[in-house]
Structures are given as structure tokens and as C-alpha cells.
Coordinates of C-alpha atoms and ligand atoms in Angstrom, one line a residue:
M702 CA 155.5 51.2 103.5
T703 CA 154.7 52.3 106.9
D704 CA 156.8 52.7 110.2
R705 CA 154.4 50.3 112.0
A706 CA 154.4 46.7 111.2
G707 CA 151.3 45.2 109.6
W708 CA 149.8 48.9 109.0
L709 CA 148.8 49.9 105.6
S710 CA 147.7 53.7 106.9
F711 CA 149.9 56.2 108.3
P712 CA 150.2 55.3 111.9
D713 CA 150.4 58.9 113.3
A714 CA 147.1 60.1 111.7
P715 CA 145.0 62.3 112.6
R716 CA 148.2 64.6 112.3
I717 CA 147.6 68.5 111.9
V718 CA 150.6 70.5 111.7
H719 CA 148.9 73.4 109.6
P720 CA 145.1 74.0 110.2
P721 CA 143.5 73.1 107.2
P722 CA 143.5 74.6 104.7
G723 CA 147.4 75.1 105.1
P724 CA 149.5 77.4 103.1
R725 CA 150.0 75.1 99.9
S726 CA 146.4 73.6 100.0
R727 CA 145.4 77.3 99.7
E728 CA 147.4 78.1 96.7
L729 CA 146.4 74.7 94.8
L730 CA 142.6 75.4 95.8
G731 CA 143.2 79.2 94.6
D732 CA 144.4 77.8 91.3
Q733 CA 141.6 75.4 91.0
A734 CA 139.0 77.7 91.6
R735 CA 140.3 80.1 89.0
W736 CA 140.6 77.6 86.2
E737 CA 138.4 74.9 86.8
T738 CA 134.4 75.1 86.7
D739 CA 133.0 76.5 89.6
A740 CA 130.4 73.9 89.8
V741 CA 132.9 71.6 91.7
G742 CA 131.8 71.0 95.3
Y743 CA 134.2 68.8 97.2
P744 CA 136.8 71.6 97.7
H745 CA 134.2 73.4 99.6
Y746 CA 133.4 70.3 101.8
F747 CA 137.1 69.5 102.4
P748 CA 139.3 72.5 101.4
I749 CA 142.7 70.4 101.4
A750 CA 144.8 69.3 98.5
P751 CA 145.6 65.7 99.1
R752 CA 149.2 64.5 98.1
I753 CA 149.3 60.7 99.1
G754 CA 146.8 58.2 100.2
Q755 CA 147.7 55.2 102.4
G756 CA 145.4 52.7 103.4
A757 CA 142.7 54.6 105.4
T758 CA 144.6 57.9 105.7
I759 CA 145.4 60.7 103.3
E760 CA 148.4 63.3 103.7
D761 CA 147.8 66.7 102.4
V762 CA 150.4 68.8 100.7
D763 CA 150.8 70.7 103.9
G764 CA 151.8 67.4 105.7
N765 CA 148.4 67.1 107.5
R766 CA 147.4 63.5 107.7
F767 CA 143.7 62.9 108.0
I768 CA 141.7 59.2 108.9
D769 CA 139.7 58.9 105.7
W770 CA 136.2 58.0 106.6
V771 CA 135.1 58.9 103.2
G772 CA 136.9 56.7 101.1
G773 CA 136.2 58.4 98.0
I774 CA 132.3 57.7 98.5
C775 CA 132.9 54.0 98.9
V776 CA 135.2 53.7 96.1
L777 CA 138.2 52.8 98.3
N778 CA 136.9 49.6 99.9
L779 CA 140.6 48.2 99.9
G780 CA 141.8 51.7 100.9
H781 CA 144.5 54.0 99.0
R782 CA 147.2 52.1 97.2
H783 CA 146.5 48.7 98.4
P784 CA 149.9 46.9 98.0
R785 CA 148.0 43.8 96.1
L786 CA 146.7 46.5 93.7
V787 CA 149.8 48.3 93.2
A788 CA 151.5 45.1 92.1
A789 CA 148.5 44.2 89.7
L790 CA 148.7 47.6 88.3
E791 CA 152.6 47.5 87.9
R792 CA 152.3 44.1 86.1
Q793 CA 149.6 45.3 83.6
S794 CA 151.3 48.6 83.0
E795 CA 154.2 46.6 81.5
E796 CA 151.8 45.0 79.2
I797 CA 148.8 46.9 77.5
W798 CA 146.7 49.5 78.7
H799 CA 143.7 50.0 76.0
T800 CA 142.1 47.3 73.9
L801 CA 138.6 48.5 73.0
E802 CA 136.6 45.5 73.4
L803 CA 139.2 43.0 72.4
P804 CA 139.9 40.4 75.1
T805 CA 142.9 40.6 77.3
E806 CA 144.1 38.1 79.9
A807 CA 143.1 40.6 82.5
R808 CA 139.6 41.0 81.1
V809 CA 139.0 37.4 81.2
R810 CA 140.4 36.9 84.6
F811 CA 137.9 39.8 85.8
L812 CA 135.0 38.1 84.2
K813 CA 135.7 34.8 85.7
E814 CA 136.4 36.3 89.1
L815 CA 133.4 38.5 89.0
R816 CA 130.8 35.9 87.9
E817 CA 132.1 33.7 90.7
T818 CA 131.0 36.4 93.3
L819 CA 127.8 37.3 92.0
P820 CA 124.8 36.7 94.0
G821 CA 121.7 34.5 93.6
K822 CA 120.9 33.3 90.1
L823 CA 123.8 35.5 88.5
H824 CA 126.3 33.3 90.4
N825 CA 128.2 31.7 87.4
H826 CA 125.3 32.3 85.2
A827 CA 125.7 36.2 84.3
R828 CA 126.5 38.2 81.2
I829 CA 128.7 41.1 81.5
F830 CA 128.3 44.8 80.4
F831 CA 131.5 46.8 80.8
S832 CA 131.0 50.7 81.7
V833 CA 132.9 53.6 83.1
T834 CA 130.5 55.3 85.6
G835 CA 127.6 53.9 87.8
G836 CA 125.1 56.4 86.3
D837 CA 125.9 54.9 82.9
C838 CA 125.4 51.3 84.1
V839 CA 122.2 52.2 85.6
E840 CA 121.1 53.6 82.3
T841 CA 122.2 50.5 80.5
A842 CA 120.4 48.3 82.9
V843 CA 117.0 50.2 82.4
N844 CA 117.7 50.1 78.8
L845 CA 118.1 46.1 78.9
A846 CA 115.2 45.6 81.3
D847 CA 112.8 47.5 78.7
F848 CA 114.4 45.6 75.7
A849 CA 113.8 42.1 77.5
T850 CA 110.4 42.8 78.6
G851 CA 109.2 45.0 75.7
K852 CA 107.7 47.3 78.1
R853 CA 108.7 51.1 79.5
G854 CA 108.4 52.2 82.9
T855 CA 110.9 52.0 85.8
V856 CA 109.9 52.0 89.5
A857 CA 112.7 54.3 91.3
F858 CA 112.6 55.2 94.8
S859 CA 112.3 58.4 96.7
G860 CA 115.6 59.3 98.1
A861 CA 117.4 57.3 95.4
Y862 CA 120.5 58.3 93.6
H863 CA 121.5 56.7 90.5
G864 CA 123.9 59.1 89.1
V865 CA 123.1 62.4 86.8
H866 CA 123.6 61.1 83.1
G867 CA 120.9 61.9 80.4
G868 CA 118.4 59.0 81.7
A869 CA 119.8 58.1 84.9
V870 CA 119.4 61.6 86.2
H871 CA 115.3 60.9 86.3
L872 CA 115.9 57.9 88.3
T873 CA 117.6 60.0 91.0
S874 CA 115.0 61.5 93.1
G875 CA 116.5 65.0 93.9
R876 CA 115.0 68.0 92.5
R877 CA 118.2 69.7 92.6
Y878 CA 119.7 67.2 90.0
H879 CA 116.5 67.4 87.5
A880 CA 117.0 71.0 87.6
T881 CA 120.3 71.2 85.6
T882 CA 119.6 68.6 82.9
S883 CA 118.0 69.2 79.6
F884 CA 117.1 65.6 78.8
P885 CA 113.5 64.5 79.1
S886 CA 112.3 62.6 82.0
G887 CA 111.2 59.1 80.2
S888 CA 109.0 56.8 82.0
V889 CA 110.0 56.8 86.0
I890 CA 107.5 55.8 88.6
R891 CA 108.6 57.3 91.9
V892 CA 107.5 55.2 95.0
P893 CA 108.5 55.9 98.6
Y894 CA 111.5 54.0 99.9
P895 CA 110.5 52.4 103.2
D896 CA 112.4 54.4 105.8
P897 CA 111.8 53.2 109.3
Y898 CA 112.9 56.7 110.9
R899 CA 111.0 58.9 108.3
P900 CA 108.0 56.5 107.2
V901 CA 105.8 57.6 104.3
L902 CA 103.6 54.9 103.7
G903 CA 102.7 53.7 107.4
A904 CA 105.3 52.9 110.2
D905 CA 105.6 49.4 112.2
E906 CA 104.5 47.4 109.0
G907 CA 107.8 46.8 107.5
A908 CA 107.3 47.1 103.7
A909 CA 103.7 46.4 103.7
G910 CA 102.9 50.0 102.7
T911 CA 105.2 50.2 99.8
I912 CA 104.2 46.9 98.4
S913 CA 100.5 47.8 98.6
Y914 CA 101.0 50.8 96.8
L915 CA 103.0 49.1 94.1
E916 CA 100.0 46.6 93.8
H917 CA 97.9 49.5 93.4
L918 CA 100.0 51.0 90.6
V919 CA 99.9 47.5 88.6
N920 CA 96.2 46.5 89.4
D921 CA 94.1 49.8 89.3
P922 CA 93.4 50.8 85.6
H923 CA 93.2 54.2 86.7
S924 CA 96.8 54.5 88.8
G925 CA 97.9 56.4 86.2
V926 CA 100.7 54.1 85.4
D927 CA 100.7 52.3 81.9
A928 CA 103.3 49.7 82.3
I929 CA 106.1 48.6 84.7
S930 CA 109.2 46.9 83.1
S931 CA 111.5 47.0 86.1
V932 CA 112.0 48.0 89.5
L933 CA 115.3 49.7 90.3
V934 CA 116.3 49.7 94.1
E935 CA 119.3 50.2 96.4
P936 CA 119.6 47.6 98.9
I937 CA 120.5 50.5 101.4
L938 CA 119.8 54.2 100.1
G939 CA 123.3 55.7 99.8
E940 CA 123.1 59.3 98.9
G941 CA 119.5 59.2 100.7
G942 CA 121.0 59.1 103.9
Y943 CA 122.1 55.5 104.7
V944 CA 118.7 54.5 105.0
V945 CA 118.4 50.7 106.0
P946 CA 114.9 49.4 104.8
P947 CA 113.0 47.0 106.9
D948 CA 114.1 43.1 106.4
D949 CA 110.9 42.2 104.4
F950 CA 111.5 44.7 101.8
L951 CA 113.7 43.2 99.3
P952 CA 112.0 39.7 99.6
S953 CA 108.5 41.4 99.0
L954 CA 109.8 43.3 96.2
R955 CA 111.2 40.1 94.7
E956 CA 107.7 38.5 95.1
F957 CA 105.9 41.7 93.8
C958 CA 108.0 41.4 90.4
D959 CA 107.6 37.9 90.1
R960 CA 103.8 37.9 90.5
H961 CA 103.8 40.9 87.7
G962 CA 106.6 39.8 85.4
I963 CA 108.5 43.0 86.3
L964 CA 112.6 42.7 86.4
L965 CA 114.5 43.7 89.4
I966 CA 117.5 45.6 89.1
V967 CA 119.6 46.0 92.1
D968 CA 121.8 49.0 92.3
E969 CA 125.0 47.8 94.1
V970 CA 127.2 50.8 93.1
Q971 CA 127.5 52.2 96.6
T972 CA 126.7 49.1 98.8
G973 CA 128.8 46.4 96.6
L974 CA 132.2 44.9 97.3
G975 CA 132.1 44.2 101.0
R976 CA 130.9 47.5 102.1
T977 CA 127.9 45.9 104.3
G978 CA 130.2 42.8 105.3
K979 CA 128.8 40.7 102.5
M980 CA 130.0 40.9 98.9
W981 CA 126.7 42.3 97.9
A982 CA 124.1 43.8 100.1
V983 CA 121.5 42.1 98.4
E984 CA 122.9 38.8 99.7
H985 CA 121.7 39.9 103.4
S986 CA 118.2 39.4 102.2
G987 CA 118.7 36.3 100.1
V988 CA 117.0 37.7 97.2
S989 CA 118.2 37.0 93.5
P990 CA 118.1 40.0 91.3
D991 CA 117.8 40.1 87.7
I992 CA 120.3 42.7 86.8
V993 CA 122.9 44.2 89.0
C994 CA 124.6 47.7 88.6
I995 CA 128.2 47.8 90.0
A996 CA 130.8 50.6 90.0
K997 CA 132.8 52.4 92.4
S998 CA 135.0 50.1 94.5
I999 CA 135.1 47.3 91.8
G1000 CA 138.0 49.1 90.0
G1001 CA 139.9 49.6 93.3
G1002 CA 140.0 53.4 92.6
L1003 CA 140.1 53.2 88.8
P1004 CA 137.2 54.1 86.5
L1005 CA 135.4 50.7 86.1
A1006 CA 131.8 49.8 86.2
V1007 CA 129.5 46.7 85.3
V1008 CA 126.0 45.5 84.5
A1009 CA 125.6 41.9 85.1
Y1010 CA 122.4 40.3 83.9
R1011 CA 120.9 36.8 84.0
D1012 CA 122.0 34.9 81.0
D1013 CA 118.7 33.8 80.1
L1014 CA 117.1 37.1 80.5
V1015 CA 117.5 38.0 76.6
R1016 CA 118.2 35.6 73.7
E1017 CA 120.3 37.9 71.6
L1018 CA 121.1 41.8 71.8
P1019 CA 122.0 43.8 68.9
R1020 CA 125.8 44.4 68.4
G1021 CA 126.5 48.1 69.7
F1022 CA 123.4 47.9 72.2
H1023 CA 125.9 49.6 74.5
L1024 CA 128.9 51.8 73.7
G1025 CA 131.7 53.6 75.2
T1026 CA 135.5 54.0 74.3
F1027 CA 136.8 53.6 77.6
R1028 CA 134.7 50.6 78.9
A1029 CA 136.9 47.9 80.3
N1030 CA 140.4 49.7 80.4
A1031 CA 142.9 47.0 81.2
L1032 CA 144.4 48.6 83.9
A1033 CA 141.2 49.1 85.6
L1034 CA 140.4 45.3 85.1
A1035 CA 143.5 44.3 86.6
A1036 CA 143.0 46.2 89.7
G1037 CA 139.3 45.1 89.4
A1038 CA 140.2 41.4 89.2
E1039 CA 142.6 41.8 92.1
T1040 CA 140.0 43.8 94.3
L1041 CA 137.7 40.7 93.9
K1042 CA 140.4 38.3 94.9
V1043 CA 141.3 40.2 97.8
L1044 CA 137.8 40.5 99.0
R1045 CA 137.3 36.9 98.5
E1046 CA 140.5 35.4 100.0
G1047 CA 140.9 37.4 103.0
D1048 CA 138.9 38.1 106.0
L1049 CA 137.9 41.6 105.2
L1050 CA 134.1 40.6 104.7
D1051 CA 134.0 38.8 108.3
R1052 CA 135.8 41.6 110.0
T1053 CA 133.3 44.2 108.4
R1054 CA 130.5 42.1 109.4
H1055 CA 131.7 42.1 113.0
R1056 CA 133.3 45.5 113.3
G1057 CA 130.3 47.1 111.7
P1058 CA 127.7 46.4 114.7
E1059 CA 130.5 47.2 117.2
L1060 CA 130.9 50.6 115.7
L1061 CA 127.1 51.0 115.3
H1062 CA 126.8 50.2 119.1
R1063 CA 129.6 52.8 119.7
F1064 CA 128.0 55.6 117.6
R1065 CA 124.9 54.9 119.3
A1066 CA 126.6 55.4 123.0
I1067 CA 127.7 58.6 121.8
A1068 CA 124.2 59.5 120.5
D1069 CA 122.9 58.7 124.2
R1070 CA 124.7 61.6 125.5
H1071 CA 124.1 64.0 122.6
P1072 CA 120.5 64.7 121.9
M1073 CA 121.1 66.4 118.5
I1074 CA 121.5 62.9 117.0
G1075 CA 118.3 61.5 116.2
D1076 CA 119.5 58.1 114.7
V1077 CA 122.2 55.9 114.3
R1078 CA 121.8 53.2 111.5
G1079 CA 123.3 51.2 109.1
R1080 CA 125.1 47.8 108.2
G1081 CA 128.7 46.9 108.2
F1082 CA 130.8 49.8 107.2
M1083 CA 128.0 51.8 105.9
L1084 CA 126.8 53.7 109.0
G1085 CA 124.4 57.0 109.1
V1086 CA 124.4 59.4 111.9
E1087 CA 121.5 61.8 111.6
F1088 CA 121.3 65.1 113.1
V1089 CA 118.1 66.5 114.3
R1090 CA 117.0 69.8 116.0
D1091 CA 115.0 67.9 118.5
R1092 CA 114.0 64.3 118.7
T1093 CA 110.3 64.6 119.0
S1094 CA 109.8 66.4 115.8
R1095 CA 112.6 64.9 114.1
T1096 CA 113.4 68.1 112.2
A1097 CA 116.5 67.4 110.1
W1098 CA 119.4 69.5 111.0
G1099 CA 121.6 69.7 107.8
E1100 CA 123.4 72.7 109.0
R1101 CA 124.9 71.0 112.2
A1102 CA 125.8 68.1 110.3
K1103 CA 127.8 70.2 107.9
E1104 CA 129.3 72.1 110.9
M1105 CA 130.3 68.5 112.2
R1106 CA 132.2 67.9 109.0
S1107 CA 134.2 71.0 109.3
A1108 CA 134.8 70.3 113.0
L1109 CA 136.2 67.0 111.9
L1110 CA 138.3 68.2 109.3
A1111 CA 140.1 70.4 111.8
R1112 CA 140.8 67.6 113.7
G1113 CA 142.0 65.4 111.3
V1114 CA 139.0 63.3 110.3
L1115 CA 137.2 63.2 107.1
M1116 CA 133.5 62.4 107.2
H1117 CA 130.8 63.4 104.6
T1118 CA 127.0 64.3 104.7
S1119 CA 124.1 62.8 102.8
G1120 CA 120.4 62.4 103.1
S1121 CA 117.8 64.9 101.7
W1122 CA 118.8 67.8 103.8
D1123 CA 122.3 66.8 104.2
Q1124 CA 121.7 65.9 107.7
V1125 CA 123.2 62.4 108.0
L1126 CA 127.0 62.3 108.6
R1127 CA 128.0 58.8 107.0
F1128 CA 131.0 56.6 107.9
M1129 CA 132.3 54.8 105.0
A1130 CA 136.0 54.1 105.8
P1131 CA 138.0 51.7 103.8
L1132 CA 137.4 48.2 105.1
V1133 CA 141.2 47.8 105.9
I1134 CA 141.1 50.7 108.5
E1135 CA 143.1 49.6 111.5
D1136 CA 141.1 49.2 114.7
E1137 CA 143.5 52.2 116.6
L1138 CA 142.2 54.5 113.8
L1139 CA 138.6 53.6 114.4
E1140 CA 139.1 54.5 118.0
R1141 CA 140.8 57.9 117.1
G1142 CA 138.2 58.8 115.1
L1143 CA 135.3 58.3 117.4
L1144 CA 137.3 60.1 120.1
A1145 CA 137.6 63.0 117.4
F1146 CA 133.8 62.6 116.4
E1147 CA 132.5 63.2 120.3
D1148 CA 135.2 66.0 120.8
A1149 CA 133.7 67.9 117.7
L1150 CA 130.1 67.1 119.2
E1151 CA 131.1 68.6 122.6
S1152 CA 132.8 71.7 121.1
L1153 CA 129.8 72.4 119.0
E1154 CA 127.4 71.9 121.9
A1155 CA 129.6 74.4 123.9
G1156 CA 129.1 76.7 121.0
A1157 CA 132.8 76.8 120.5
E1158 CA 134.4 77.4 117.3
P1159 CA 135.8 74.1 115.9
V1160 CA 139.1 73.8 117.6
R1161 CA 141.8 73.9 115.3
G1162 CA 144.9 71.8 115.4
A1163 CA 145.8 68.5 117.1
P1164 CA 143.0 66.4 118.5
R1165 CA 143.3 65.0 122.0
A1166 CA 146.0 62.7 122.7
P1167 CA 145.3 59.5 120.7
R1168 CA 144.4 56.8 123.0
P1169 CA 146.2 53.7 121.9
T1170 CA 144.0 50.7 122.0
G1171 CA 144.9 46.9 122.0
P1172 CA 142.8 44.1 120.5
G1173 CA 139.3 43.7 122.0
A1174 CA 138.8 47.6 122.5
L1175 CA 135.9 47.7 120.5
A1176 CA 133.3 45.4 122.4
P1177 CA 131.7 42.7 120.6
M1178 CA 128.0 43.1 119.3
P1179 CA 125.6 40.8 117.7
V1180 CA 126.3 40.5 114.0
H1181 CA 123.1 42.2 112.7
A1182 CA 121.6 45.4 112.2
V1183 CA 120.1 46.6 115.5
P1184 CA 116.9 48.8 115.7
S1185 CA 117.8 52.1 117.3
P1186 CA 117.1 52.4 120.8
L1187 CA 117.2 56.3 120.4
V1188 CA 113.8 57.1 119.3
P1189 CA 110.8 55.0 119.1
P1190 CA 109.0 54.9 115.6
V1191 CA 105.8 57.0 115.5
P1192 CA 103.6 57.1 112.7
G1193 CA 103.3 60.0 110.2
R1194 CA 105.9 61.9 108.9
D1195 CA 107.8 65.1 109.6
L1196 CA 109.0 66.9 106.6
P1197 CA 111.5 69.8 107.4
G1198 CA 112.0 72.7 104.6
D1199 CA 114.0 71.1 101.6
D1200 CA 117.2 73.2 101.8
A1201 CA 118.7 71.1 98.8
Ligands
PLP1737 C1 123.7 54.0 94.4 C2 124.5 54.8 93.3 N1 124.1 54.5 92.0 C3 124.6 55.2 91.1 C4 125.4 56.1 91.4 C5 126.3 56.9 90.2 O1 127.6 56.6 90.0 P1 128.4 57.4 89.3 O2 128.9 58.7 90.2 O3 129.8 56.5 89.0 O4 128.0 57.9 87.8 C6 126.0 56.3 92.6 C7 126.8 57.5 93.1 O5 127.1 58.0 94.1 C8 125.4 55.5 93.7 O6 125.8 56.0 94.9

């Protein structure tokens, strides 16, 4: 598959032979722009036409090879075309592809594998809804919580992204997403997510501010909130900027829910399947959710999504409570069962738990040399680098993060933005990425920073000569999320203008 033993990726990435977009990419991008809706965004962020994906690398139609630190936004945790998934898909493709809700071997194998991996009380005691997208899962989870409690009212957090389906879009926080939907907003109660870098409800006190605000919503008859059936939470904010909440947040949220008969829905769409070094991000906290939403990486790159709920949550659901023709496609299930197996059997979770803090440390060392970086944070292979105009005001610098994205593309590294102002570059490489490609990506990252600081146009063409590295090139670091040494937390909040 590759010319270097043991490698899944193209060993010579990054390789730029035609500065992107190359001539063939331009042609395809042009046709797309003419014939597809102009609402598509990614061709503007990454103006290339991919031809083949391999491990943690992509080759475009012009022969450029990129290190992929996007991974389809946490879809490709096992990388592009993992050999085990290719084999599973080949086997399934010889049998059957689509069966509506009828059971197949692949479907039942998947259900068994999934139930075995689920966290807390869901472990081997869950029931499963199938779906196709993360947004649909979230909507179904909220419908289920309302049905189970007989109440309406969902707490969702600022900075949250839960998709843009009819109902889910109102659980997502960004104004820009609400602006393009025609569907009414339902009963969403918005609460600030505890963000250690940009605290809203008090700094230095962990999740206490958030929890006391939630208590106020329940206890004060004039809080303006009639009822709460569920709290919907991302264990780490994804699109919201890779914000890691204080350690006491999820446990306190669980206690709050228990005190008031409220269900806890954990959205693991972006954080799940080993992304943070455990199968589920919620496992870092020891919290047991009532309902979990899973999508993105569960299908190994094929469309598959799942809602898992405690099997004692509801006695009986009406037939057809949730529908959709393409749910639980047999090919996607074959890939999904194998994805779970690879993650459970191999050392990828351990490696991510160890490599993640090492990488965090390396990004922080780079940040120490470049004041435009205000914060570096994350867990496992879910790391965020936040750009600020200055470290004192913490004014978000989205333009700089986007310039970095272009400068990195020119150097053969794909990295995407997130955060309210697009000010956070996020590292979300496939977990299978080779150490050497991590080193090369870090070199390209600092080279791009220096070039922007020097006011130079992003350098086109090949990056500096790759520095081959041996085992141990990434210095071992403690296995936990380390508080950022870059900027001491300050009370209050700095809100730059919303350019979203
Ligand atoms: C945490 C989270 N939930 C839900 C979604 C929506 O998933 P989908 O795009 O498959 O609808 C996303 C997508 O990015 C997400 O990050």
C-alpha cells in the first residue's frame, strides 16, 4: 500500500508539486462552482480537489500530497481507507447493501460491539436508534428525553454546535445558523459553557458559576423557564473552539440533573471514538450519561449515526418514533463494527492518550515564541490553538487563524478553524498518523507563523526539508490536560466583535 514498511500514509507528504490550487484542481473547482450551490464553504477554505486518501494523507488531482490534520472533521479517526475497513467493506459489498430495518449479520455485530464499548450505565444496558447524521441524532435524543420525562425544555450551551436540522439548529448556538432556517425554535434554554479562557460566569471557580445559574433556572419561579427535560452537552466544545471545561463540570452537571429529575444527553459526535484518548470523552470524568449521540467517525467515513439510551429510560416507544430510509446502511454498519473493533483491540487509544499531551506541549512551546497565540488547549488528538491580537485583551484574531490555514495549505498541511470568531486552529489528525508526519506538520506550522509575522506572503511550494525523526522524538509528557501557562486567567470577559 505504501513504499515504507508499516506506514498507512504517503511517506513523502507534504509534497507540493503544483502550488495549490494546481491546474487540474482549478478545473474541477471551477465546474463545481458553476454547477453546485454557491453555499458550499470548504472549497474556499481548502481549494484543492482530492484524488486519493491514504492514512493521514491526501493526494490531490495535481499530485500534491497533504498531511491531513482535518480528518473530515473527526470523521476519519482511523484515517483514509484503513486496510481493516477496506476488507470489511469488500466482504459486505459481496453480500447486501440496504435492508431498511431488517437485521443483517453486520447490523447485529455492530449492535453488540457498540453496546460493549458504551460508557457508564449504558455499558451493555443500552438501546440504540440508528440515524445518518449527527444533527438528526441530537434531535432524536431531545425528542426521546421529552417523551421519557413528559416535559419540554432543553438546556444547550453557548458555543454549542449540534447540527442544522430543523430542530437541532436551535440547539446550536451561532446566530448565523439560525438566520437560514425557517423552523421555529422550540424550547431551548441557553446557558454559558464554562470556558476557562473566556469565562462568562466567573473565573477560577470551575463549574460553580454554571451550576448555580442552572439552579436558579429551576428554583426561581420567576427565572422565566417553565420546565427542563434534559441538558445537552458536548464534553469538549467542538465547533465552539475546542474548549475543555473545568474537571468538575460534567460531574456537577450530572448531580444537578439527578437532583431535579433531568436527563443528561452527551453529544459525542465530535469527541467520540477515541478522539480524546478514551473511547468516549465523557469517560475522562467518570460521568454516566442517560443518552449519548454518536456520529462522524463511527462509520469510518461512511454515513452512520447512533443514539444510545439507557434501557430503563422508557418502557415502550411508539413504533416509528424515529424514521429515515437510509438509517443503518449495511455497508456503513460493516465499517462501523470494524471501526469499533480496531479501536478496542489495538493500542490507538493508549497512543492518543500519550501523544496528545506531548503534542499539546509542543504547540505550547511554539506559542511561547509567538505572542499571536493566546491559548493552547485540548485533550488527546483534539487540540486548539487560539489566535489573539494581544494576550492582555485576548481579542480574538480570526483573520490570522484563517491566514494560517492558507499558509499551511501552501506548505502541504490541512488544518481548519473553529470558535466564535474562527480564531482557533484545531488539530484533529487521524489517530493513526505516523510520528514523523506529526513532526513535519509542527515544522510547517511554525514556518507558517514566522512567515506571517515577517509579513511575507505565505510561501508557496515545498516546506523546509522534512526532519526525519526516530522513536522518542516527541518528549514524553504527563497524561492529562495541562493548564495553559501562556496567560493567567483573569476575571471578566472580553468580547471582540462577532464576525460570524
Ligand atoms: C458535536 C456535534 N454535534 C452534532 C454535529 C452535527 O453532525 P452532522 O453534521 O452529521 O449533522 C456536529 C457536526 O460537526 C458536531 O460537531
